[in-house]
Amino acid sequence: MADDNNEEIEEKILDAEGQPEGQKTAEPEKKKGLRKYLGFLSFIPRFYKKYTVLSIAISLVLILAIAGSAAMYFLFWNKKETSEDQPIQYAASYHALPELKLSIKRSDDNLGYLIIGLTLKLPVDVKPEELRKKEPEILDALHTYFASITLDSLGASAATSLVSPVGLERLRQNLIRRLNTVLLPIKIESILFRKLITQ
């Protein structure tokens, strides 16, 4: 009977635990192996069991702090030279002057007629707004210049030579010189002819 009682007790113990008392389970071995690989992070499962809500809140705060500090570094402290530090670079720009219709003297004391359209090429550091402010001075200088010359003085011999490449280049250089003296400190790089008609 004692043997029957012992067997019944062993069966109850087996039913309650699922295995005999003296045998170790395979599960703790797996956990031990997992803890071995995780190293210092092995306390996390035990910590979560005891303090689930608190541990999740602490984890979220830590993750947000790390992400926030990384964002601050990349957004503010890791900046290279900004556009505020660099001077503004303008591309060379052009300024079209209104078309001029002028009466101009010829060498034979007759009046000729000149229609001229000019475009000024500005250097990189000059803003077009600066030139617009000085446009009345430019137009005055052009009217004064054309009133003081004859058509023949622009070309080599006849009024038609103004249309030749040599006559146009000579007129361009004279206008650049005249306008650069009027517009100091602004210097015009070049003058382009949009229209040039003489009669």
CSV table of N, CA and C in Angstrom, one decimal, residues 39 43 55 80 90 93 96 98 110 113 126 142 145 150 152 157 168 172 183-185 196:
chain,number,residue,atom,x,y,z
A,39,GLY,N,23.9,39.3,-22.9
A,39,GLY,CA,24.8,39.9,-22.0
A,39,GLY,C,24.1,40.8,-21.0
A,43,PHE,N,18.6,41.4,-18.1
A,43,PHE,CA,17.7,41.8,-17.0
A,43,PHE,C,16.4,42.3,-17.5
A,55,SER,N,8.5,50.7,-17.0
A,55,SER,CA,9.6,50.4,-17.9
A,55,SER,C,9.3,50.8,-19.4
A,80,LYS,N,27.1,73.6,-42.1
A,80,LYS,CA,28.2,74.2,-42.8
A,80,LYS,C,27.9,75.6,-43.0
A,90,TYR,N,25.1,87.6,-58.0
A,90,TYR,CA,24.1,87.9,-59.1
A,90,TYR,C,24.8,87.5,-60.4
A,93,SER,N,23.6,90.8,-65.6
A,93,SER,CA,22.3,91.1,-66.1
A,93,SER,C,22.3,92.2,-67.2
A,96,ALA,N,17.6,97.1,-70.6
A,96,ALA,CA,17.2,97.7,-71.9
A,96,ALA,C,16.8,99.1,-71.6
A,98,PRO,N,15.1,102.7,-73.2
A,98,PRO,CA,14.0,102.9,-74.1
A,98,PRO,C,14.7,103.4,-75.5
A,110,ASN,N,23.1,119.4,-93.1
A,110,ASN,CA,21.7,118.9,-93.1
A,110,ASN,C,21.5,118.0,-91.8
A,113,TYR,N,18.6,111.5,-89.3
A,113,TYR,CA,17.7,111.0,-88.4
A,113,TYR,C,18.3,109.7,-87.9
A,126,VAL,N,26.4,94.5,-59.7
A,126,VAL,CA,25.5,95.6,-59.8
A,126,VAL,C,24.1,95.1,-60.0
A,142,LEU,N,23.2,110.3,-73.2
A,142,LEU,CA,23.1,109.8,-74.6
A,142,LEU,C,22.6,111.0,-75.5
A,145,TYR,N,25.5,113.4,-75.9
A,145,TYR,CA,26.5,112.9,-76.8
A,145,TYR,C,26.1,112.9,-78.2
A,150,THR,N,28.5,114.4,-85.3
A,150,THR,CA,27.9,114.3,-86.6
A,150,THR,C,27.9,112.8,-86.9
A,152,ASP,N,28.9,111.7,-89.7
A,152,ASP,CA,30.2,111.4,-90.4
A,152,ASP,C,31.4,111.2,-89.4
A,157,SER,N,34.3,107.8,-93.3
A,157,SER,CA,34.1,108.8,-94.3
A,157,SER,C,32.7,109.2,-94.5
A,168,LEU,N,30.3,100.6,-85.9
A,168,LEU,CA,29.6,100.1,-84.7
A,168,LEU,C,30.5,100.0,-83.5
A,172,ARG,N,30.2,102.0,-80.0
A,172,ARG,CA,30.1,101.2,-78.8
A,172,ARG,C,31.1,101.7,-77.7
A,183,LEU,N,28.1,107.2,-64.7
A,183,LEU,CA,27.5,106.3,-63.7
A,183,LEU,C,28.5,105.8,-62.6
A,184,LEU,N,29.6,106.5,-62.4
A,184,LEU,CA,30.5,106.1,-61.4
A,184,LEU,C,29.8,105.9,-60.1
A,185,PRO,N,30.1,104.9,-59.3
A,185,PRO,CA,31.1,103.8,-59.4
A,185,PRO,C,30.7,102.6,-60.2
A,196,LEU,N,19.4,100.0,-84.9
A,196,LEU,CA,20.2,101.2,-85.3
A,196,LEU,C,19.7,101.5,-86.7
